[in-house]
Coordinates of N, CA and C in Angstrom, one line a residue:
X1 N 0.8 -1.2 0.0 CA 0.0 0.0 0.0 C 0.9 1.3 0.0
X2 N 0.6 2.2 -0.9 CA 1.4 3.4 -1.0 C 1.2 4.3 0.3
X3 N 2.3 4.7 0.8 CA 2.3 5.6 2.0 C 1.7 6.9 1.7
X4 N 0.8 7.3 2.5 CA 0.1 8.6 2.3 C 1.1 9.8 2.7
X5 N 1.2 10.8 1.8 CA 2.1 11.9 2.0 C 1.3 12.9 2.9
X6 N 2.0 13.3 4.0 CA 1.4 14.4 4.8 C 2.5 15.4 5.1
X7 N 2.1 16.6 5.6 CA 3.1 17.6 5.8 C 4.1 17.2 6.9
X8 N 3.6 16.3 7.8 CA 4.5 15.8 8.9 C 5.5 14.9 8.4
X9 N 5.2 14.0 7.5 CA 6.2 13.0 7.0 C 7.0 13.4 5.8
X10 N 6.6 14.6 5.2 CA 7.2 15.0 3.9 C 8.7 15.2 4.1
X11 N 9.1 15.9 5.2 CA 10.5 16.2 5.3 C 11.4 14.9 5.4
X12 N 11.0 14.0 6.2 CA 11.7 12.8 6.4 C 11.8 11.9 5.2
X13 N 10.7 11.9 4.4 CA 10.5 11.0 3.3 C 11.0 11.6 1.9
X14 N 10.7 12.9 1.7 CA 10.8 13.4 0.4 C 11.8 14.6 0.2
X15 N 12.4 15.1 1.3 CA 13.3 16.2 1.2 C 14.8 15.7 1.6
X16 N 15.7 16.0 0.7 CA 17.1 15.6 0.9 C 17.7 16.5 2.0
X17 N 18.4 15.9 2.9 CA 18.9 16.6 4.1 C 19.9 17.7 3.7
X18 N 20.7 17.5 2.6 CA 21.6 18.6 2.2 C 20.8 19.7 1.6
X19 N 19.8 19.4 0.8 CA 18.9 20.4 0.2 C 18.3 21.2 1.3
X20 N 17.8 20.6 2.3 CA 17.1 21.2 3.4 C 18.1 22.2 4.1
X21 N 19.3 21.7 4.4 CA 20.3 22.5 5.1 C 20.6 23.8 4.3
X22 N 20.9 23.6 3.0 CA 21.3 24.7 2.2 C 20.2 25.7 1.9
X23 N 19.0 25.2 1.7 CA 17.9 26.2 1.5 C 17.6 26.9 2.8
X24 N 17.7 26.3 3.9 CA 17.5 27.0 5.2 C 18.5 28.1 5.3
X25 N 19.8 27.8 4.9 CA 20.9 28.8 5.0 C 20.6 29.9 4.0
X26 N 20.2 29.7 2.8 CA 20.0 30.7 1.8 C 18.7 31.6 2.2
X27 N 17.7 30.9 2.7 CA 16.6 31.7 3.2 C 17.0 32.6 4.3
X28 N 17.8 32.1 5.2 CA 18.3 32.9 6.4 C 19.1 34.1 5.8
X29 N 19.9 33.9 4.8 CA 20.6 35.1 4.2 C 19.7 36.1 3.6
X30 N 18.6 35.6 2.9 CA 17.6 36.5 2.4 C 16.9 37.3 3.4
X31 N 16.6 36.7 4.6 CA 15.9 37.3 5.6 C 16.8 38.4 6.3
X32 N 18.1 38.1 6.4 CA 19.0 39.1 6.9 C 19.1 40.3 6.0
X33 N 19.1 40.0 4.7 CA 19.1 41.1 3.8 C 17.9 42.0 3.8
X34 N 16.7 41.3 4.1 CA 15.5 42.1 4.3 C 15.6 43.0 5.4
X35 N 16.2 42.6 6.5 CA 16.4 43.5 7.7 C 17.3 44.6 7.4
X36 N 18.4 44.3 6.6 CA 19.3 45.4 6.2 C 18.5 46.4 5.4
X37 N 17.7 46.0 4.5 CA 16.9 47.0 3.7 C 15.9 47.7 4.5
X38 N 15.3 47.1 5.5 CA 14.4 47.7 6.4 C 15.0 48.8 7.2
X39 N 16.2 48.5 7.8 CA 16.9 49.5 8.7 C 17.3 50.7 7.8
X40 N 17.8 50.4 6.6 CA 18.2 51.5 5.7 C 17.0 52.3 5.3
X41 N 15.8 51.7 5.0 CA 14.6 52.5 4.7 C 14.1 53.3 5.8
X42 N 14.3 52.8 7.1 CA 13.9 53.6 8.2 C 14.9 54.6 8.7
X43 N 16.0 54.8 7.8 CA 17.0 55.7 8.1 C 17.7 55.4 9.4
X44 N 17.9 54.1 9.7 CA 18.7 53.8 10.9 C 20.2 54.0 10.6
X45 N 20.9 54.2 11.7 CA 22.3 54.6 11.5 C 23.1 53.4 10.9
X46 N 24.1 53.7 10.1 CA 24.9 52.7 9.4 C 25.7 51.9 10.5
X47 N 26.1 52.6 11.6 CA 26.8 51.9 12.6 C 26.0 50.8 13.3
X48 N 24.7 51.1 13.6 CA 23.9 50.1 14.2 C 23.6 49.0 13.3
X49 N 23.4 49.3 12.0 CA 23.1 48.3 11.0 C 24.3 47.3 10.9
X50 N 25.5 47.9 10.8 CA 26.7 47.1 10.8 C 26.9 46.2 12.0
X51 N 26.6 46.8 13.2 CA 26.7 46.1 14.4 C 25.7 44.9 14.4
X52 N 24.5 45.1 13.9 CA 23.5 44.0 13.8 C 24.1 42.9 12.9
X53 N 24.6 43.3 11.8 CA 25.1 42.3 10.8 C 26.4 41.6 11.3
X54 N 27.2 42.3 12.0 CA 28.4 41.7 12.6 C 28.0 40.6 13.6
X55 N 27.0 40.9 14.4 CA 26.6 40.0 15.4 C 26.0 38.7 14.8
X56 N 25.2 38.9 13.7 CA 24.6 37.8 13.0 C 25.7 36.9 12.4
X57 N 26.8 37.5 12.0 CA 27.9 36.8 11.3 C 28.5 35.8 12.3
X58 N 28.4 36.0 13.6 CA 29.1 35.1 14.5 C 28.2 33.9 14.9
X59 N 27.0 33.9 14.4 CA 26.0 32.9 14.8 C 25.9 31.7 13.8
X60 N 25.5 30.6 14.3 CA 25.2 29.5 13.4 C 23.8 29.8 12.7
X61 N 23.5 29.0 11.7 CA 22.2 29.3 11.0 C 21.0 29.1 11.9
X62 N 20.9 28.1 12.7 CA 19.8 28.0 13.7 C 19.8 29.2 14.6
X63 N 20.9 29.7 15.1 CA 21.0 30.8 16.0 C 20.6 32.1 15.3
X64 N 21.0 32.2 14.0 CA 20.6 33.4 13.2 C 19.1 33.4 13.0
X65 N 18.5 32.2 12.7 CA 17.1 32.1 12.5 C 16.3 32.6 13.8
X66 N 16.8 32.2 14.9 CA 16.1 32.7 16.2 C 16.3 34.1 16.4
X67 N 17.5 34.7 16.1 CA 17.8 36.1 16.3 C 16.9 36.9 15.4
X68 N 16.8 36.5 14.1 CA 16.0 37.2 13.1 C 14.6 37.2 13.5
X69 N 14.1 36.0 14.0 CA 12.7 35.9 14.4 C 12.4 36.9 15.6
X70 N 13.4 37.0 16.5 CA 13.2 37.9 17.7 C 13.1 39.4 17.1
X71 N 14.0 39.7 16.2 CA 14.0 41.0 15.6 C 12.7 41.3 15.0
X72 N 12.2 40.4 14.2 CA 10.9 40.6 13.4 C 9.8 40.8 14.4
X73 N 9.8 40.0 15.5 CA 8.8 40.2 16.6 C 8.7 41.6 17.1
X74 N 9.9 42.2 17.2 CA 9.9 43.6 17.7 C 9.7 44.6 16.6
X75 N 9.9 44.2 15.4 CA 9.8 45.2 14.2 C 9.0 44.5 13.1
X76 N 7.7 44.3 13.4 CA 6.9 43.5 12.5 C 6.7 44.1 11.1
X77 N 7.0 45.4 11.0 CA 6.9 46.0 9.7 C 8.0 45.6 8.7
X78 N 9.0 44.8 9.3 CA 10.0 44.2 8.4 C 9.4 43.4 7.3
X79 N 8.3 42.7 7.7 CA 7.6 41.8 6.7 C 6.6 42.5 5.9
X80 N 6.4 43.8 6.1 CA 5.4 44.5 5.2 C 5.8 44.5 3.8
X81 N 4.9 43.9 3.0 CA 5.2 43.8 1.5 C 6.1 42.7 1.1
X82 N 6.6 41.9 2.1 CA 7.6 40.9 1.8 C 6.8 39.6 1.4
X83 N 7.1 39.0 0.2 CA 6.5 37.8 -0.3 C 7.4 36.7 0.0
X84 N 7.1 35.7 0.9 CA 7.9 34.6 1.2 C 8.2 33.7 0.0
X85 N 7.3 33.8 -1.0 CA 7.5 33.0 -2.2 C 8.8 33.5 -2.9
X86 N 8.9 34.8 -2.9 CA 10.1 35.4 -3.6 C 11.4 35.0 -2.8
X87 N 11.3 35.1 -1.4 CA 12.4 34.7 -0.6 C 12.8 33.3 -0.9
X88 N 11.8 32.4 -1.0 CA 12.1 31.0 -1.2 C 12.7 30.8 -2.6
X89 N 12.1 31.5 -3.6 CA 12.6 31.3 -5.0 C 14.1 31.7 -5.1
X90 N 14.4 32.8 -4.4 CA 15.8 33.3 -4.4 C 16.7 32.2 -3.7
X91 N 16.3 31.7 -2.6 CA 17.0 30.7 -1.9 C 17.2 29.4 -2.8
X92 N 16.2 29.0 -3.5 CA 16.2 27.9 -4.4 C 17.2 28.1 -5.6
X93 N 17.1 29.4 -6.0 CA 18.1 29.8 -7.1 C 19.5 29.6 -6.7
X94 N 19.8 30.1 -5.5 CA 21.2 30.0 -5.0 C 21.6 28.5 -4.8
X95 N 20.6 27.7 -4.5 CA 20.9 26.2 -4.3 C 21.1 25.5 -5.6
X96 N 20.4 25.9 -6.6 CA 20.3 25.2 -7.9 C 21.6 25.3 -8.7
X97 N 22.0 24.2 -9.3 CA 23.2 24.3 -10.2 C 22.8 24.7 -11.6
X98 N 21.6 24.4 -12.0 CA 21.1 24.7 -13.3 C 19.7 25.3 -13.3
X99 N 19.4 26.1 -14.3 CA 18.1 26.7 -14.4 C 17.0 25.6 -14.5
X100 N 17.2 24.6 -15.2 CA 16.2 23.5 -15.3 C 15.9 22.9 -13.9
X101 N 16.9 22.8 -13.1 CA 16.7 22.2 -11.7 C 15.9 23.2 -10.9
X102 N 16.2 24.5 -11.0 CA 15.4 25.5 -10.3 C 14.0 25.5 -10.7
X103 N 13.7 25.4 -12.0 CA 12.3 25.3 -12.5 C 11.6 24.0 -11.9
X104 N 12.4 22.9 -11.8 CA 11.8 21.7 -11.2 C 11.4 21.9 -9.8
X105 N 12.3 22.6 -9.0 CA 12.0 22.9 -7.6 C 10.8 23.8 -7.4
X106 N 10.8 24.9 -8.2 CA 9.7 25.9 -8.1 C 8.3 25.3 -8.5
X107 N 8.3 24.4 -9.4 CA 7.1 23.8 -9.9 C 6.6 22.6 -9.1
X108 N 7.4 22.2 -8.1 CA 7.0 21.1 -7.2 C 6.2 21.7 -6.1
X109 N 4.9 21.7 -6.3 CA 3.9 22.4 -5.4 C 4.0 21.9 -4.0
X110 N 4.1 20.6 -3.8 CA 4.2 20.1 -2.4 C 5.4 20.5 -1.7
X111 N 6.6 20.6 -2.4 CA 7.8 21.0 -1.8 C 7.8 22.5 -1.5
X112 N 7.2 23.3 -2.4 CA 7.0 24.7 -2.2 C 6.2 25.0 -0.9
X113 N 5.1 24.3 -0.8 CA 4.2 24.4 0.4 C 5.0 24.0 1.7
X114 N 5.8 22.9 1.6 CA 6.6 22.5 2.7 C 7.5 23.6 3.2
X115 N 8.3 24.2 2.2 CA 9.3 25.2 2.6 C 8.6 26.5 3.0
X116 N 7.5 26.9 2.4 CA 6.8 28.1 2.8 C 6.3 28.0 4.2
X117 N 5.8 26.9 4.6 CA 5.3 26.6 6.0 C 6.5 26.6 6.9
X118 N 7.6 26.1 6.4 CA 8.9 26.1 7.3 C 9.4 27.5 7.5
X119 N 9.3 28.3 6.5 CA 9.8 29.7 6.7 C 8.9 30.5 7.7
X120 N 7.6 30.3 7.5 CA 6.6 31.0 8.4 C 6.8 30.5 9.9
X121 N 7.0 29.2 10.1 CA 7.2 28.6 11.4 C 8.5 29.2 12.0
X122 N 9.6 29.4 11.2 CA 10.8 29.9 11.7 C 10.9 31.4 12.1
X123 N 10.2 32.1 11.2 CA 10.4 33.6 11.3 C 9.2 34.4 11.8
X124 N 8.0 33.8 11.8 CA 6.8 34.5 12.4 C 6.5 33.9 13.7
X125 N 7.3 34.3 14.7 CA 7.2 33.7 16.0 C 6.8 34.9 17.0
X126 N 5.5 35.3 16.9 CA 5.1 36.5 17.6 C 4.6 36.2 19.0
X127 N 5.0 37.0 20.0 CA 4.5 37.0 21.3 C 3.1 37.6 21.3
X128 N 2.4 37.4 22.4 CA 1.1 38.1 22.6 C 0.9 38.5 24.0
X129 N 0.2 39.6 24.2 CA -0.3 40.0 25.5 C -1.6 39.3 25.9
X130 N -1.7 38.7 27.1 CA -2.9 38.0 27.5 C -3.4 38.6 28.8
X131 N -4.7 38.5 29.0 CA -5.3 39.0 30.2 C -5.8 37.8 31.1
X132 N -5.7 38.0 32.4 CA -6.1 37.0 33.3 C -6.6 37.7 34.6
X133 N -7.8 37.6 34.9 CA -8.4 38.2 36.1 C -8.1 39.7 36.2
X134 N -8.2 40.4 35.0 CA -8.0 41.8 35.0 C -6.6 42.3 34.9
X135 N -5.6 41.4 35.0 CA -4.2 41.7 34.9 C -3.6 41.2 33.6
X136 N -2.5 41.7 33.2 CA -1.9 41.4 31.9 C -0.5 40.8 32.0
X137 N -0.3 39.9 31.1 CA 1.0 39.2 31.0 C 1.4 39.0 29.5
X138 N 2.5 38.3 29.2 CA 3.0 38.1 27.9 C 3.3 36.6 27.7
X139 N 2.9 36.0 26.6 CA 3.3 34.7 26.2 C 4.1 34.7 24.9
X140 N 5.0 33.7 24.8 CA 5.7 33.6 23.5 C 4.8 32.9 22.5
X141 N 5.4 32.7 21.3 CA 4.6 32.1 20.2 C 4.2 30.6 20.5
X142 N 4.8 30.0 21.4 CA 4.5 28.6 21.8 C 3.5 28.6 23.0
X143 N 3.2 29.7 23.5 CA 2.3 29.8 24.7 C 3.0 29.8 26.0
X144 N 4.3 29.8 26.0 CA 5.0 29.8 27.3 C 4.9 31.2 27.9
X145 N 4.7 31.3 29.2 CA 4.5 32.6 29.8 C 5.9 33.2 30.1
X146 N 6.1 34.4 29.4 CA 7.3 35.1 29.6 C 7.2 36.1 30.7
X147 N 6.0 36.7 30.9 CA 5.7 37.6 32.0 C 4.3 37.2 32.5
X148 N 4.2 36.8 33.7 CA 2.9 36.4 34.3 C 1.9 37.6 34.3
X149 N 0.6 37.3 34.4 CA -0.4 38.3 34.4 C -0.5 39.0 35.8
X150 N 0.5 39.8 36.1 CA 0.6 40.5 37.4 C 0.5 42.0 37.2
X151 N 0.2 42.5 36.0 CA 0.4 43.9 35.7 C -0.9 44.6 35.2
X152 N -1.0 45.9 35.5 CA -2.2 46.6 35.1 C -2.1 47.1 33.6
X153 N -0.8 47.1 33.1 CA -0.6 47.6 31.8 C 0.8 47.1 31.3
X154 N 0.9 46.7 30.0 CA 2.1 46.2 29.5 C 2.3 46.8 28.1
X155 N 3.5 47.3 27.7 CA 3.7 47.7 26.4 C 5.1 47.2 25.9
X156 N 5.0 46.3 24.9 CA 6.2 45.8 24.3 C 7.0 46.9 23.5
X157 N 8.3 47.0 23.6 CA 9.0 48.1 22.9 C 9.3 47.7 21.5
X158 N 8.4 48.2 20.6 CA 8.7 48.0 19.1 C 9.6 49.1 18.7
X159 N 10.7 48.8 18.1 CA 11.7 49.7 17.7 C 12.1 49.5 16.2
X160 N 12.5 50.6 15.6 CA 12.9 50.6 14.2 C 14.3 49.9 14.0
X161 N 15.2 50.2 15.0 CA 16.6 49.7 14.9 C 17.0 49.2 16.2
X162 N 17.6 48.0 16.2 CA 18.1 47.5 17.5 C 19.1 46.4 17.2
X163 N 20.0 46.1 18.1 CA 20.9 44.9 18.0 C 20.1 43.7 18.5
X164 N 20.8 42.7 18.9 CA 20.2 41.4 19.3 C 19.9 41.3 20.8
X165 N 19.9 42.4 21.5 CA 19.5 42.4 22.9 C 18.0 42.1 23.0
X166 N 17.7 41.6 24.2 CA 16.3 41.5 24.6 C 15.9 42.8 25.4
X167 N 15.0 43.6 24.8 CA 14.6 44.8 25.4 C 13.6 44.6 26.5
X168 N 13.6 45.4 27.5 CA 12.6 45.3 28.6 C 11.2 45.8 28.1
X169 N 10.2 45.5 28.9 CA 8.8 45.8 28.6 C 8.4 46.9 29.6
X170 N 7.6 47.9 29.1 CA 7.1 48.9 29.9 C 5.9 48.3 30.7
X171 N 5.8 48.4 32.0 CA 4.8 47.8 32.8 C 4.3 48.8 33.8
X172 N 3.0 48.6 34.2 CA 2.4 49.4 35.3 C 2.0 48.5 36.4
X173 N 2.3 48.9 37.7 CA 1.9 48.1 38.8 C 1.6 49.1 40.0
X174 N 0.4 48.9 40.6 CA 0.0 49.8 41.7 C 0.2 51.3 41.3
X175 N -0.2 51.6 40.1 CA -0.2 53.0 39.6 C 1.1 53.6 39.2
X176 N 2.2 52.8 39.3 CA 3.5 53.3 38.9 C 4.1 52.5 37.8
X177 N 4.9 53.1 37.0 CA 5.5 52.5 35.8 C 6.9 52.0 36.1
X178 N 7.3 50.9 35.4 CA 8.7 50.4 35.5 C 9.0 49.6 34.3
X179 N 10.2 49.0 34.3 CA 10.6 48.2 33.1 C 11.0 46.8 33.6
X180 N 10.5 45.7 32.9 CA 10.8 44.4 33.3 C 11.2 43.6 32.1
X181 N 12.0 42.6 32.3 CA 12.5 41.7 31.1 C 11.5 40.6 30.9
X182 N 11.2 40.2 29.7 CA 10.4 39.0 29.4 C 11.2 37.8 29.5
X183 N 11.7 37.5 30.7 CA 12.6 36.4 30.8 C 12.1 35.3 31.7
X184 N 10.8 35.3 32.0 CA 10.1 34.3 32.8 C 10.4 34.5 34.3
X185 N 11.2 35.5 34.6 CA 11.6 35.7 36.0 C 11.2 37.1 36.5
X186 N 10.5 37.9 35.7 CA 10.1 39.2 36.0 C 11.3 40.1 36.6
X187 N 12.4 40.0 35.9 CA 13.6 40.7 36.3 C 13.3 42.2 36.1
X188 N 13.5 43.0 37.1 CA 13.2 44.4 37.1 C 14.4 45.2 36.5
X189 N 14.2 45.9 35.5 CA 15.3 46.8 34.9 C 15.2 48.2 35.4
X190 N 14.0 48.7 35.6 CA 13.8 50.0 36.2 C 12.7 49.8 37.2
X191 N 12.9 50.3 38.5 CA 11.9 50.1 39.5 C 10.6 50.8 39.2
X192 N 9.5 50.3 39.9 CA 8.2 50.9 39.7 C 8.0 52.1 40.5
X193 N 8.6 53.2 40.1 CA 8.5 54.5 40.8 C 8.2 55.6 39.9
X194 N 8.0 55.4 38.6 CA 7.8 56.4 37.6 C 6.3 56.7 37.3
X195 N 6.0 57.9 37.0 CA 4.6 58.3 36.7 C 4.3 57.9 35.2
X196 N 5.3 57.9 34.4 CA 5.1 57.6 33.0 C 6.5 57.1 32.4
X197 N 6.4 56.2 31.4 CA 7.6 55.8 30.6 C 7.1 55.8 29.2
X198 N 7.9 56.5 28.3 CA 7.6 56.5 26.9 C 8.7 55.9 26.1
X199 N 8.4 55.3 25.0 CA 9.3 54.7 24.1 C 9.9 55.7 23.1
X200 N 11.2 55.6 22.9 CA 11.8 56.5 21.9 C 12.3 55.6 20.7
X201 N 12.5 56.2 19.6 CA 13.0 55.5 18.4 C 14.5 55.3 18.3
X202 N 15.2 55.8 19.3 CA 16.7 55.7 19.2 C 17.2 55.6 20.7
X203 N 18.4 55.0 20.9 CA 18.9 54.9 22.2 C 19.1 56.3 22.8
X204 N 19.0 56.4 24.1 CA 18.3 55.4 25.0 C 16.8 55.3 24.7
X205 N 16.3 54.1 24.7 CA 14.9 53.9 24.2 C 13.8 54.3 25.1
X206 N 14.1 54.6 26.4 CA 13.1 54.9 27.3 C 13.2 56.3 27.9
X207 N 12.1 57.0 28.0 CA 12.1 58.3 28.6 C 11.1 58.3 29.7
X208 N 11.6 58.5 30.9 CA 10.7 58.3 32.1 C 10.5 59.6 32.8
X209 N 9.3 59.8 33.4 CA 8.9 61.0 34.1 C 8.5 60.6 35.5
X210 N 9.1 61.4 36.5 CA 8.8 61.2 37.9 C 8.7 62.5 38.6
X211 N 7.6 62.8 39.2 CA 7.4 64.1 39.9 C 7.7 65.3 39.0
X212 N 7.3 65.2 37.8 CA 7.5 66.3 36.8 C 8.9 66.4 36.2
X213 N 9.8 65.5 36.6 CA 11.1 65.6 36.0 C 11.3 64.4 35.1
X214 N 12.0 64.7 33.9 CA 12.2 63.7 32.9 C 13.6 63.2 32.9
X215 N 13.8 61.9 32.7 CA 15.1 61.3 32.6 C 15.1 60.2 31.6
X216 N 16.3 59.8 31.0 CA 16.4 58.7 30.1 C 16.9 57.5 30.8
X217 N 16.4 56.3 30.4 CA 16.8 55.1 31.0 C 17.5 54.3 30.0
X218 N 18.8 53.9 30.3 CA 19.5 53.0 29.5 C 19.1 51.6 29.8
X219 N 18.8 50.8 28.7 CA 18.3 49.5 29.0 C 18.8 48.5 27.9

């Protein structure tokens, strides 16, 4: 009896491991270039852009994938207008030795669907704010609780330009604002003593107000 093809068994049965590794690598390169173009379009500084790319260069492909996914989660406009089919076609072109083999890959609908789903799973890993008993917390894309629902208000810092750091989250507790890390431990970066904290588009990213006085917070 012929084995039924499913998305779950397709990789093990029908995708060559070398092909998978190389296309993952070329897709990762394309996604890094997309971030480069995004930073440039947002008029980010060349120094920060180079720092981002230098840090990526030190990572393995799986580490790069995770770093790029984190960046996209904080800068979701990176994907605005981006067609993953184009990203995949470019990756396949880099992998292919001949034009005829490229056409064969692109015309393999099942393989295209497999790789497109793989790209989305790797790079669209969005956190979400959730509510529980009137308080707010944050979960990652797998549903793991990064910040428990202990806060009256949470704001994730979306930024145009950043390196690979994990930025803190603006939170409110007992009427006061502070900064905490989404690290499952509620690590406090700035104490809950401020009347307001606003997000800036450049370092230092946080502007805090207390008793009418404004200060910047390095985070």
